[in-house]
mmCIF file of C-alpha atoms and ligand atoms in Angstrom:
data_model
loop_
_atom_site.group_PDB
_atom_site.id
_atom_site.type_symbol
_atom_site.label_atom_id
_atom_site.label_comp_id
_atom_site.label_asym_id
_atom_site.label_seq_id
_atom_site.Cartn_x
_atom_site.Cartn_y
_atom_site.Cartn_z
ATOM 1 C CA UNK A 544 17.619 13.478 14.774
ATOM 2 C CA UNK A 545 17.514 10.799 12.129
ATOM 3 C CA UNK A 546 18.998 8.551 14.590
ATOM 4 C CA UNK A 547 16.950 9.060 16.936
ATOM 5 C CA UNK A 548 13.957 8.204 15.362
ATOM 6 C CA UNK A 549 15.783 5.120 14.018
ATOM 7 C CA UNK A 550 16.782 4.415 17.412
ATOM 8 C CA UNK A 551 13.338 4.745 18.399
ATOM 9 C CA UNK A 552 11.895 2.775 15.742
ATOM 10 C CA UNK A 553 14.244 0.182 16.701
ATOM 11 C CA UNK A 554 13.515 -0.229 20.059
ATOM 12 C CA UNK A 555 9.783 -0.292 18.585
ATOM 13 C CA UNK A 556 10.213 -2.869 16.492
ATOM 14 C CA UNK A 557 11.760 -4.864 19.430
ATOM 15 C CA UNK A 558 8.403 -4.507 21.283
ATOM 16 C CA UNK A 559 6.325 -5.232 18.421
ATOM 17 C CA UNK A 560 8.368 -8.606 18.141
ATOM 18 C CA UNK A 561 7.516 -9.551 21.508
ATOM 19 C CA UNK A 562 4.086 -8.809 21.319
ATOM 20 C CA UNK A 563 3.503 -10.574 18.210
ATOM 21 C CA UNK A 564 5.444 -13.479 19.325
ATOM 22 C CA UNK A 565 2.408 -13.617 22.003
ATOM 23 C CA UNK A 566 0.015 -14.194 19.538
ATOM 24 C CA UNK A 567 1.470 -16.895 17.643
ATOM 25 C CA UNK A 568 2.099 -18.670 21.289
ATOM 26 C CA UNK A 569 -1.520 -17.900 22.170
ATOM 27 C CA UNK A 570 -3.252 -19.705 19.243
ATOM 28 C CA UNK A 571 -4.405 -16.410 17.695
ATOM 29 C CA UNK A 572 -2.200 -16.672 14.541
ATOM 30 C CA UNK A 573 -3.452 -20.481 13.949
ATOM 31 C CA UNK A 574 -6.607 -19.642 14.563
ATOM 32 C CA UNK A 575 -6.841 -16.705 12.244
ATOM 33 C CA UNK A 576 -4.824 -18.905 9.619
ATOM 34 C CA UNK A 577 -7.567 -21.264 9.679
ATOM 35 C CA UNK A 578 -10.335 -18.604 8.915
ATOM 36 C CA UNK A 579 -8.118 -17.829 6.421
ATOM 37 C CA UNK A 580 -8.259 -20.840 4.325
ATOM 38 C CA UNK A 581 -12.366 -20.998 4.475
ATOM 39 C CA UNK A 582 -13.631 -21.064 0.881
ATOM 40 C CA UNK A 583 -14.712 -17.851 -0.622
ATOM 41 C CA UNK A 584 -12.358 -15.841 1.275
ATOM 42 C CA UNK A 585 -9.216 -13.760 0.534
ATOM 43 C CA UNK A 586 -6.849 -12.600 2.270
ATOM 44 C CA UNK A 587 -5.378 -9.364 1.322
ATOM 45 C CA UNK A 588 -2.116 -7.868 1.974
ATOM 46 C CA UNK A 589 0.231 -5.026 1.046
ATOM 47 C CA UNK A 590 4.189 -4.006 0.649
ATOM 48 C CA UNK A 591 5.364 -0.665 0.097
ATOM 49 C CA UNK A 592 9.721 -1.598 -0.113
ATOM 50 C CA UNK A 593 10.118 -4.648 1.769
ATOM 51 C CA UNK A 594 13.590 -6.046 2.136
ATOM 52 C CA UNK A 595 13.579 -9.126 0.195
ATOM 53 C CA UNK A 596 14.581 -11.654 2.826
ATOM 54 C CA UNK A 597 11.139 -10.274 4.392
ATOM 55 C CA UNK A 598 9.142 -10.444 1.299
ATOM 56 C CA UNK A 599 10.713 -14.113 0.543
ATOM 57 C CA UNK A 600 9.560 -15.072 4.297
ATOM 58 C CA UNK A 601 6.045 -14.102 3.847
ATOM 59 C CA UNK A 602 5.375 -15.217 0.295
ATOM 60 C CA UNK A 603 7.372 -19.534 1.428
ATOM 61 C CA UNK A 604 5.051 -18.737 4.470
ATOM 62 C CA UNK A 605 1.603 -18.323 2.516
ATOM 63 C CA UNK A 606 2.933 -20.938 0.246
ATOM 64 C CA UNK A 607 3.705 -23.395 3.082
ATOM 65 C CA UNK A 608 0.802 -22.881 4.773
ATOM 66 C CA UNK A 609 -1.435 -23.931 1.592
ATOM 67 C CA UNK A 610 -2.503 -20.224 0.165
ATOM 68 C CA UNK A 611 -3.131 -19.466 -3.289
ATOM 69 C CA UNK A 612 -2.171 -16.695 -5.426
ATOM 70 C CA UNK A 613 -4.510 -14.551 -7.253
ATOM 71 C CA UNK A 614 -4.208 -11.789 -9.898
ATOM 72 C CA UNK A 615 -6.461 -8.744 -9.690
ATOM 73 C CA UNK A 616 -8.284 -10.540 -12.737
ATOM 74 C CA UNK A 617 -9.103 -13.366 -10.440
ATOM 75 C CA UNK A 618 -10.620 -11.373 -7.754
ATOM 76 C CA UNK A 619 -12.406 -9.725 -10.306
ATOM 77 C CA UNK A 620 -13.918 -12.296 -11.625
ATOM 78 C CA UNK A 621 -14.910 -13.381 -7.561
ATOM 79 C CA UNK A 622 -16.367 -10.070 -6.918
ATOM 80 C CA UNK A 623 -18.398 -9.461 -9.964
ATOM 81 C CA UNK A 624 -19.127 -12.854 -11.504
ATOM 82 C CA UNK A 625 -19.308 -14.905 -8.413
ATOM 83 C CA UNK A 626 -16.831 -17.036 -9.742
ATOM 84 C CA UNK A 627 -14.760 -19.600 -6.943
ATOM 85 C CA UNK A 628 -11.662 -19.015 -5.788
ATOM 86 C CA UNK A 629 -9.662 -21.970 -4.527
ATOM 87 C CA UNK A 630 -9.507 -21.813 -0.664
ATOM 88 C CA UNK A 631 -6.860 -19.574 0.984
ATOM 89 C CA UNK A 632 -7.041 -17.321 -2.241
ATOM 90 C CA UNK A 633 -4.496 -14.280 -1.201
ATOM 91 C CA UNK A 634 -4.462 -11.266 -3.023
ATOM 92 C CA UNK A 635 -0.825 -9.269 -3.019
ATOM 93 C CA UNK A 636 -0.714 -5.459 -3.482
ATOM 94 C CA UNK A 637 2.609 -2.943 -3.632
ATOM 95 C CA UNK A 638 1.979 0.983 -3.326
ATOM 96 C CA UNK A 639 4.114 3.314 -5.036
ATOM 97 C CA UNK A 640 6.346 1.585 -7.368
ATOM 98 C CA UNK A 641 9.509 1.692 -5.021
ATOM 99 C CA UNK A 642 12.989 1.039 -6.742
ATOM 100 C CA UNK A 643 14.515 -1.305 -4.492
ATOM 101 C CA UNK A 644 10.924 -3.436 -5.759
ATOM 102 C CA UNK A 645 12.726 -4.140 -9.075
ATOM 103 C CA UNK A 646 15.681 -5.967 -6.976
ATOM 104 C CA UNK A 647 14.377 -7.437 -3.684
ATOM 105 C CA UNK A 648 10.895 -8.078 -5.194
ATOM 106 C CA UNK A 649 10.439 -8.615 -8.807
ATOM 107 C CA UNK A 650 12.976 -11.576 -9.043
ATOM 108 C CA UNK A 651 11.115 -13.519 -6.191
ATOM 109 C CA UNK A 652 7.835 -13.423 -8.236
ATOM 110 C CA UNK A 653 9.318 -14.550 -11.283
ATOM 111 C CA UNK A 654 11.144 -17.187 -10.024
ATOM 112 C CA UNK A 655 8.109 -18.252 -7.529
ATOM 113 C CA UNK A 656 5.399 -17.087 -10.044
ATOM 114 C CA UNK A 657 3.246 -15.241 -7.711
ATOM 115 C CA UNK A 658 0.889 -12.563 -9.258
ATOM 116 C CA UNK A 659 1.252 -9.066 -8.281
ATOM 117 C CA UNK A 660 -0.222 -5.271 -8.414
ATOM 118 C CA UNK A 661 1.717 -2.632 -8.455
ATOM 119 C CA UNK A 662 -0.291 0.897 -7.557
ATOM 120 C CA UNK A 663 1.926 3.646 -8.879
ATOM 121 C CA UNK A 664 1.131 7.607 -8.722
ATOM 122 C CA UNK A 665 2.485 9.010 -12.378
ATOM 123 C CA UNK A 666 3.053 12.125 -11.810
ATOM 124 C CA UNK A 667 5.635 11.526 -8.691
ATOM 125 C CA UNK A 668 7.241 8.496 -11.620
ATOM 126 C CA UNK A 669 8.050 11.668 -13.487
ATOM 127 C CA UNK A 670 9.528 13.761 -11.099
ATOM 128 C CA UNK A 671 11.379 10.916 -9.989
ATOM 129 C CA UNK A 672 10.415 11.332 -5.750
ATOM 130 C CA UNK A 673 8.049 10.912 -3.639
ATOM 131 C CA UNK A 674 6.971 14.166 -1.857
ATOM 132 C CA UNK A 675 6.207 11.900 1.472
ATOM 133 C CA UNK A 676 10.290 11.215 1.644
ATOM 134 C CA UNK A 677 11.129 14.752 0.035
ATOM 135 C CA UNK A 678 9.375 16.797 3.215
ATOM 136 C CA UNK A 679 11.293 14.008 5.635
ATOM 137 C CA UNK A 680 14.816 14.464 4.051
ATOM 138 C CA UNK A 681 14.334 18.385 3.008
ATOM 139 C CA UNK A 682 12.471 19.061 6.805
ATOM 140 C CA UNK A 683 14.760 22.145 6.650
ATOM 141 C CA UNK A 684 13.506 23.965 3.346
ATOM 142 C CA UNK A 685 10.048 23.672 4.666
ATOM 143 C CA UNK A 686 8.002 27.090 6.449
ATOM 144 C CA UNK A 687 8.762 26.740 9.852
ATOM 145 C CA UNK A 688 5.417 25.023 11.181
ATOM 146 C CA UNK A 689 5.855 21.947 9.067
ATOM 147 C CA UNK A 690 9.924 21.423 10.424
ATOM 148 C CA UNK A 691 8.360 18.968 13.153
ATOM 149 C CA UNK A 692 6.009 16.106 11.848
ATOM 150 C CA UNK A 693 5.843 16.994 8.516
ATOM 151 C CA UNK A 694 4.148 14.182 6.532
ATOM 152 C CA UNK A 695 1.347 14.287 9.446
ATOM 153 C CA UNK A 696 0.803 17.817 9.278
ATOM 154 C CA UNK A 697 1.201 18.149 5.544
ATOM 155 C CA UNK A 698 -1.710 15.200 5.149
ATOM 156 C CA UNK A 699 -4.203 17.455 7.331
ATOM 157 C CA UNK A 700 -4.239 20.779 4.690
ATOM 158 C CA UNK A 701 -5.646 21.424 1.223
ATOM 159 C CA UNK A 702 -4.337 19.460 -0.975
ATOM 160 C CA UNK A 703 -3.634 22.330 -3.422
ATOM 161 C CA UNK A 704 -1.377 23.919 -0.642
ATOM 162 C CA UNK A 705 0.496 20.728 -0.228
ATOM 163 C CA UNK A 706 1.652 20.877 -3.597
ATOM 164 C CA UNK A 707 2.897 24.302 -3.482
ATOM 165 C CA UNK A 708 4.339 23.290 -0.033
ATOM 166 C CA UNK A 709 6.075 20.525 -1.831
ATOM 167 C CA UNK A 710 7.154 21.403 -5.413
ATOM 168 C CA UNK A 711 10.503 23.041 -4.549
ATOM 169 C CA UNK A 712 11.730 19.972 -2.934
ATOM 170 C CA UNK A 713 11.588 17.455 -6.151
ATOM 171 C CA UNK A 714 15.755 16.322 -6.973
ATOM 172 C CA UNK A 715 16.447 18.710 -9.569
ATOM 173 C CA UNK A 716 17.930 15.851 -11.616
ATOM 174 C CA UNK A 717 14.914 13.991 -11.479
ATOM 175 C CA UNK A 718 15.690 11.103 -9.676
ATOM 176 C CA UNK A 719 16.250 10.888 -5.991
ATOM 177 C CA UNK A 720 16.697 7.211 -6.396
ATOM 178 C CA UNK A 721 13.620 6.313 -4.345
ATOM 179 C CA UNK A 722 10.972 5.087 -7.023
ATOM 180 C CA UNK A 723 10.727 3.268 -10.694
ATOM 181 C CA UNK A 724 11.220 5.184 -13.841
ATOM 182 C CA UNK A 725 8.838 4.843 -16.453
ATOM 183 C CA UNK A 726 10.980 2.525 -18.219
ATOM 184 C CA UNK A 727 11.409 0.546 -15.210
ATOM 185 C CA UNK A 728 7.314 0.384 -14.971
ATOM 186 C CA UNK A 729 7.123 -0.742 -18.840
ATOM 187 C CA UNK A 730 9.793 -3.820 -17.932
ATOM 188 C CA UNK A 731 7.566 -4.749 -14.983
ATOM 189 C CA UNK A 732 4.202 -4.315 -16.583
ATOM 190 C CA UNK A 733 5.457 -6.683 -19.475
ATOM 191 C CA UNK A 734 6.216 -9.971 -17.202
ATOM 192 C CA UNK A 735 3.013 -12.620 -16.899
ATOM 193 C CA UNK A 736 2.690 -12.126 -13.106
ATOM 194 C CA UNK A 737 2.606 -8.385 -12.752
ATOM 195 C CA UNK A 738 -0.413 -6.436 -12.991
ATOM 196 C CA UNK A 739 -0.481 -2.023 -13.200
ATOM 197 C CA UNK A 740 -2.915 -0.024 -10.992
ATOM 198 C CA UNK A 741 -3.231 3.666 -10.445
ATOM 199 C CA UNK A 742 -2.084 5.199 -7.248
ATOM 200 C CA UNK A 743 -3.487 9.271 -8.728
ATOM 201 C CA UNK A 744 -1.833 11.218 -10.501
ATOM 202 C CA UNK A 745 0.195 13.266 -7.392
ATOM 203 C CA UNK A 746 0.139 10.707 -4.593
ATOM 204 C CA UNK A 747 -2.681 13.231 -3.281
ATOM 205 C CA UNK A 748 -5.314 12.281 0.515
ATOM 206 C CA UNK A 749 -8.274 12.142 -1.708
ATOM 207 C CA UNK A 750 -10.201 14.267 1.194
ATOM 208 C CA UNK A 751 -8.063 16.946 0.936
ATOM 209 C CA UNK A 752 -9.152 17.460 -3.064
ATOM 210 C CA UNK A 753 -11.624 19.484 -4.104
ATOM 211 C CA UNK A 754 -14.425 17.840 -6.607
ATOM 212 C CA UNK A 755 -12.722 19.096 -9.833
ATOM 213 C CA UNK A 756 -9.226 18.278 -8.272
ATOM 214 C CA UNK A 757 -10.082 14.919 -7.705
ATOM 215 C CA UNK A 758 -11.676 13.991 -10.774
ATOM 216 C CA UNK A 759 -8.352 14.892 -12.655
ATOM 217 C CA UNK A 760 -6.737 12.756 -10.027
ATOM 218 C CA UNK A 761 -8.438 9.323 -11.063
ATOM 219 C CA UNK A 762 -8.948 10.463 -14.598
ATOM 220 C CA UNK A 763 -5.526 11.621 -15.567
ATOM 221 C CA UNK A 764 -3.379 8.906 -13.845
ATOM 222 C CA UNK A 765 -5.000 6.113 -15.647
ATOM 223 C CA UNK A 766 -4.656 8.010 -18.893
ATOM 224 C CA UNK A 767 -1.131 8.657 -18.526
ATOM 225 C CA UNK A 768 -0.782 4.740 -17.501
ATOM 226 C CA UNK A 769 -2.465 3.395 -20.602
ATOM 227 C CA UNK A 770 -0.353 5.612 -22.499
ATOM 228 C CA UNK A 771 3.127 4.584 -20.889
ATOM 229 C CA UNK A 772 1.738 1.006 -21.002
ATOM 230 C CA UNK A 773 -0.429 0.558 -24.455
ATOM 231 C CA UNK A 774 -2.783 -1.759 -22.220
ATOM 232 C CA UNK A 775 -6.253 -0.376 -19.990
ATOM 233 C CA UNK A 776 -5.913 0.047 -16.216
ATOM 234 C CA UNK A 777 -8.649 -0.335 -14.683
ATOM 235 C CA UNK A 778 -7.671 -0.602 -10.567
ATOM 236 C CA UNK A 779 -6.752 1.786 -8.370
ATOM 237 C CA UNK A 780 -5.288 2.185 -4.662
ATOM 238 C CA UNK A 781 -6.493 5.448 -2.371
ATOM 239 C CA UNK A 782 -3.061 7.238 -1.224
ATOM 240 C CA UNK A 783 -2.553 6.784 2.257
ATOM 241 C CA UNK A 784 -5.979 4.503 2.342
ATOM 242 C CA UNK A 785 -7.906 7.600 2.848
ATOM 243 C CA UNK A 786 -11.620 8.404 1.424
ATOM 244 C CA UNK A 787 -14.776 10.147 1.933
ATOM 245 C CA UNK A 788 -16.877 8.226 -0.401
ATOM 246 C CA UNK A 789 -16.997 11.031 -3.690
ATOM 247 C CA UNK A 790 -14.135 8.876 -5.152
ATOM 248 C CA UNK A 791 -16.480 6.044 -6.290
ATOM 249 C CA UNK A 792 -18.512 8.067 -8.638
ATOM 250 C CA UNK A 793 -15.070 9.241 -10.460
ATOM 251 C CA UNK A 794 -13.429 5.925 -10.233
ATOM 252 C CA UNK A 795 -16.743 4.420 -12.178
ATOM 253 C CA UNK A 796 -17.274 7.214 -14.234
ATOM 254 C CA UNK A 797 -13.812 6.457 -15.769
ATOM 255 C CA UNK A 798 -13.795 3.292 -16.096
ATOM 256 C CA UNK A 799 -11.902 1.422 -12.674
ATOM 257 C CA UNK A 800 -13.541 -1.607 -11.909
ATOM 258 C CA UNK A 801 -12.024 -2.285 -8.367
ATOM 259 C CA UNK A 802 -10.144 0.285 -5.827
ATOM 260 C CA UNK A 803 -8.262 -1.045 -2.693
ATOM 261 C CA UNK A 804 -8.355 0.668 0.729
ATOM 262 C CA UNK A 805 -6.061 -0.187 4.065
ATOM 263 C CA UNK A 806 -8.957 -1.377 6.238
ATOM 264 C CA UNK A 807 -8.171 -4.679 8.252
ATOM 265 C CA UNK A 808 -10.358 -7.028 6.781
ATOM 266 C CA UNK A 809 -10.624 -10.521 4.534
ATOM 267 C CA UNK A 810 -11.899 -9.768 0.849
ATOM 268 C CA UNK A 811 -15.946 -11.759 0.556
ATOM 269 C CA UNK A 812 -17.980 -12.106 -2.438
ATOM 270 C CA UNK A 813 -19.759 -9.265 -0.669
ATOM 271 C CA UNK A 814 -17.194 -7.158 -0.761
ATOM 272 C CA UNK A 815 -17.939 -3.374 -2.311
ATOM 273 C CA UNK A 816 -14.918 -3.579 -5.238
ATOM 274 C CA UNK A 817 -14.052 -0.003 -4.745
ATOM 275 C CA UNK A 818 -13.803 -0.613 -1.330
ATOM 276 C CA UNK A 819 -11.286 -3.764 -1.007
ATOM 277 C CA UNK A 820 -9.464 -4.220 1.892
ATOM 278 C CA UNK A 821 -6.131 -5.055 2.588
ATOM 279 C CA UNK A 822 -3.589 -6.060 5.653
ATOM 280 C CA UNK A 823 -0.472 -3.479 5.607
ATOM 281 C CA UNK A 824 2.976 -5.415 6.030
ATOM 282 C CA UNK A 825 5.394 -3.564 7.377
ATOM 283 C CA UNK A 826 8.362 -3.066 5.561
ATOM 284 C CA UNK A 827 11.247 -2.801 8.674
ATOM 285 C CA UNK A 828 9.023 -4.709 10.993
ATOM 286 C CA UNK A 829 9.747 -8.087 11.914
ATOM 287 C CA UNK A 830 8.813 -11.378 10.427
ATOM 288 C CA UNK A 831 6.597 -12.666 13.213
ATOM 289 C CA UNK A 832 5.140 -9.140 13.502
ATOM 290 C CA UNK A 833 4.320 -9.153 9.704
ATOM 291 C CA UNK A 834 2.727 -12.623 9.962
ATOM 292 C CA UNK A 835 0.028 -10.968 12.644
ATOM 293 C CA UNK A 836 -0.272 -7.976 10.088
ATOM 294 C CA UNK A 837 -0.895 -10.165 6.970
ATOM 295 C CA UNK A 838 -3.312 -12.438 9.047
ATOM 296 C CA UNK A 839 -5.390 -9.642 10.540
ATOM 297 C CA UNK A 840 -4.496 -10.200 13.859
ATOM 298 C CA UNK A 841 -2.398 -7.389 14.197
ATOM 299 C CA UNK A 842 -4.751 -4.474 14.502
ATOM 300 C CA UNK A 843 -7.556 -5.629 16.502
ATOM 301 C CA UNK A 844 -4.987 -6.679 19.271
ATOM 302 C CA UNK A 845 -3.501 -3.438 19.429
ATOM 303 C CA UNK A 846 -7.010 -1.477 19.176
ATOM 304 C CA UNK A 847 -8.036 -3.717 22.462
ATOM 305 C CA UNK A 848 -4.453 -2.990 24.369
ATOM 306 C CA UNK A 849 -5.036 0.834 24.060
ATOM 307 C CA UNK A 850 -8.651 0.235 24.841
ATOM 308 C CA UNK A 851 -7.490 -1.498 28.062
ATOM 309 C CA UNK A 852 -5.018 1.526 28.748
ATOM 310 C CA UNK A 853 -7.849 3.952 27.900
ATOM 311 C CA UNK A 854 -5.933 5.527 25.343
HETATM 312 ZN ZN1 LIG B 1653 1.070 5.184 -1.485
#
């Protein structure tokens, strides 16, 4: 089963190749590149666990093609006091606080001295999993109608049934091998370039909390942050981009100042900060593929193809 899918994905990924090797023949890449580099506007893009000949590619790319780095500070200081950004300001974002970060990631920033956010959800640092890989390797121990898509089906329901769903199938040693450790968070969160957001508490789909639920979401992960860390956390990154709005009231009742989401979109000085977007990079998709992802390009192509094909 496994290799189908990876077969599948492969042959996917093939596609995907082709198709973005269109749009850099086309003119649409260079084209969005130059919007890119307008003043007072960032580009925004995220990693979850890149490979780090990938995440090398894009970050010489960006570099090459005369973008800047920003912190989270920086862009703060753009959205709230109007401050300038040097043109082709990019903002970089990683979800999760994968492992494999600390090895294929970590020593390109230092060494290239690009700033970065990491959005991490505490409670699934302490279990040492992530219940989205859990439910795909432990498809078996699951009730019977969650065997076949299970992260899809298991993003639709309450979130307090998830977790029941789901708290069996945490490594009983604590570590699957998947993300940081606390520790490992603390040595990151110490270097110059790297910066710690929240990601909740229990990786939860904000939509599928109830009020209370969700509250204890936003407030308890950045409490637990400030007290692995000793320093305030103030941004924040919705699980799965998903929101219905109620988040914002939370978020600024306790204190965020900015909160990232997965729409397909440059960063303005009109930009809502609790409702920043960001480009997704792939992290087994190709290199010319990502470049159409980090641009923008990606998405709107592929919402006018299935338009075209009525789908
Ligand atoms: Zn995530």
């Amino acid at each position: 089963m496994l290799e189908e899918n990876k077969f599948k994905r492969f042959i996917r990924n093939i596609l995907a190749a082709l198709l973005a090797y269109y749009l850099i023949l086309s003119g649409a890449v260079k084209k969005a590149k130059k919007q890119c580099l307008e003043q007072d506007k960032v580009l925004s893009a995220f990693f979850h666990d890149p490979p780090e000949k990938l995440f090398t590619a894009c970050i010489l790319w960006l570099k090459k093609n005369g973008f800047v780095f920003i912190s989270t500070e920086q862009l703060l200081d753009f959205l709230y006091q109007k401050k300038s950004l040097p043109a082709g300001a990019v903002w970089i974002t990683f979800d999760d606080g994968w492992n494999r970060n600390l090895s294929q990631v970590i020593p390109v920033i230092k060494e290239m001295d690009v700033p970065l956010t990491f959005f991490i959800p505490t409670a699934e640092i302490e279990k040492g999993a992530f219940w989205f890989n859990q439910v795909i390797k432990h498809k078996k121990r699951l009730p019977p109608e969650f065997r076949t898509r299970p992260f899809e089906k298991l993003l639709e329901i309450k979130n307090t049934e998830r977790l029941k769903i789901v708290q069996d199938l945490y490594p009983e040693s604590g570590d699957s091998g998947d993300p940081m450790s606390i520790a490992d968070i603390r040595e990151i969160a110490a270097l110059p370039q790297v910066t710690i957001g929240s990601h909740t508490v229990n990786h939860v789909v904000t939509v599928n909390c109830e009020p209370g639920e969700l509250e204890q979401e936003i407030k308890n992960s950045k409490a637990t942050l400030e007290q692995w860390l000793g320093k305030e956390i103030i941004s924040f990154a919705y699980p799965n981009g998903d929101y219905d709005g109620r988040e914002k009231l939370f978020l600024q009742k306790h204190g965020y100042k900015i909160a990232a989401t997965i729409e397909n979109n440059y960063i303005t000085a009109d930009t809502d900060p609790f409702f920043v977007p960001r480009n997704c990079v792939l992290d087994d998709g190709s290199f010319a593929e990502n470049l159409c992802h980090m641009l923008g390009v990606w998405t709107p192509f592929i919402e006018k193809l299935k338009k075209f094909f009525g789908r």
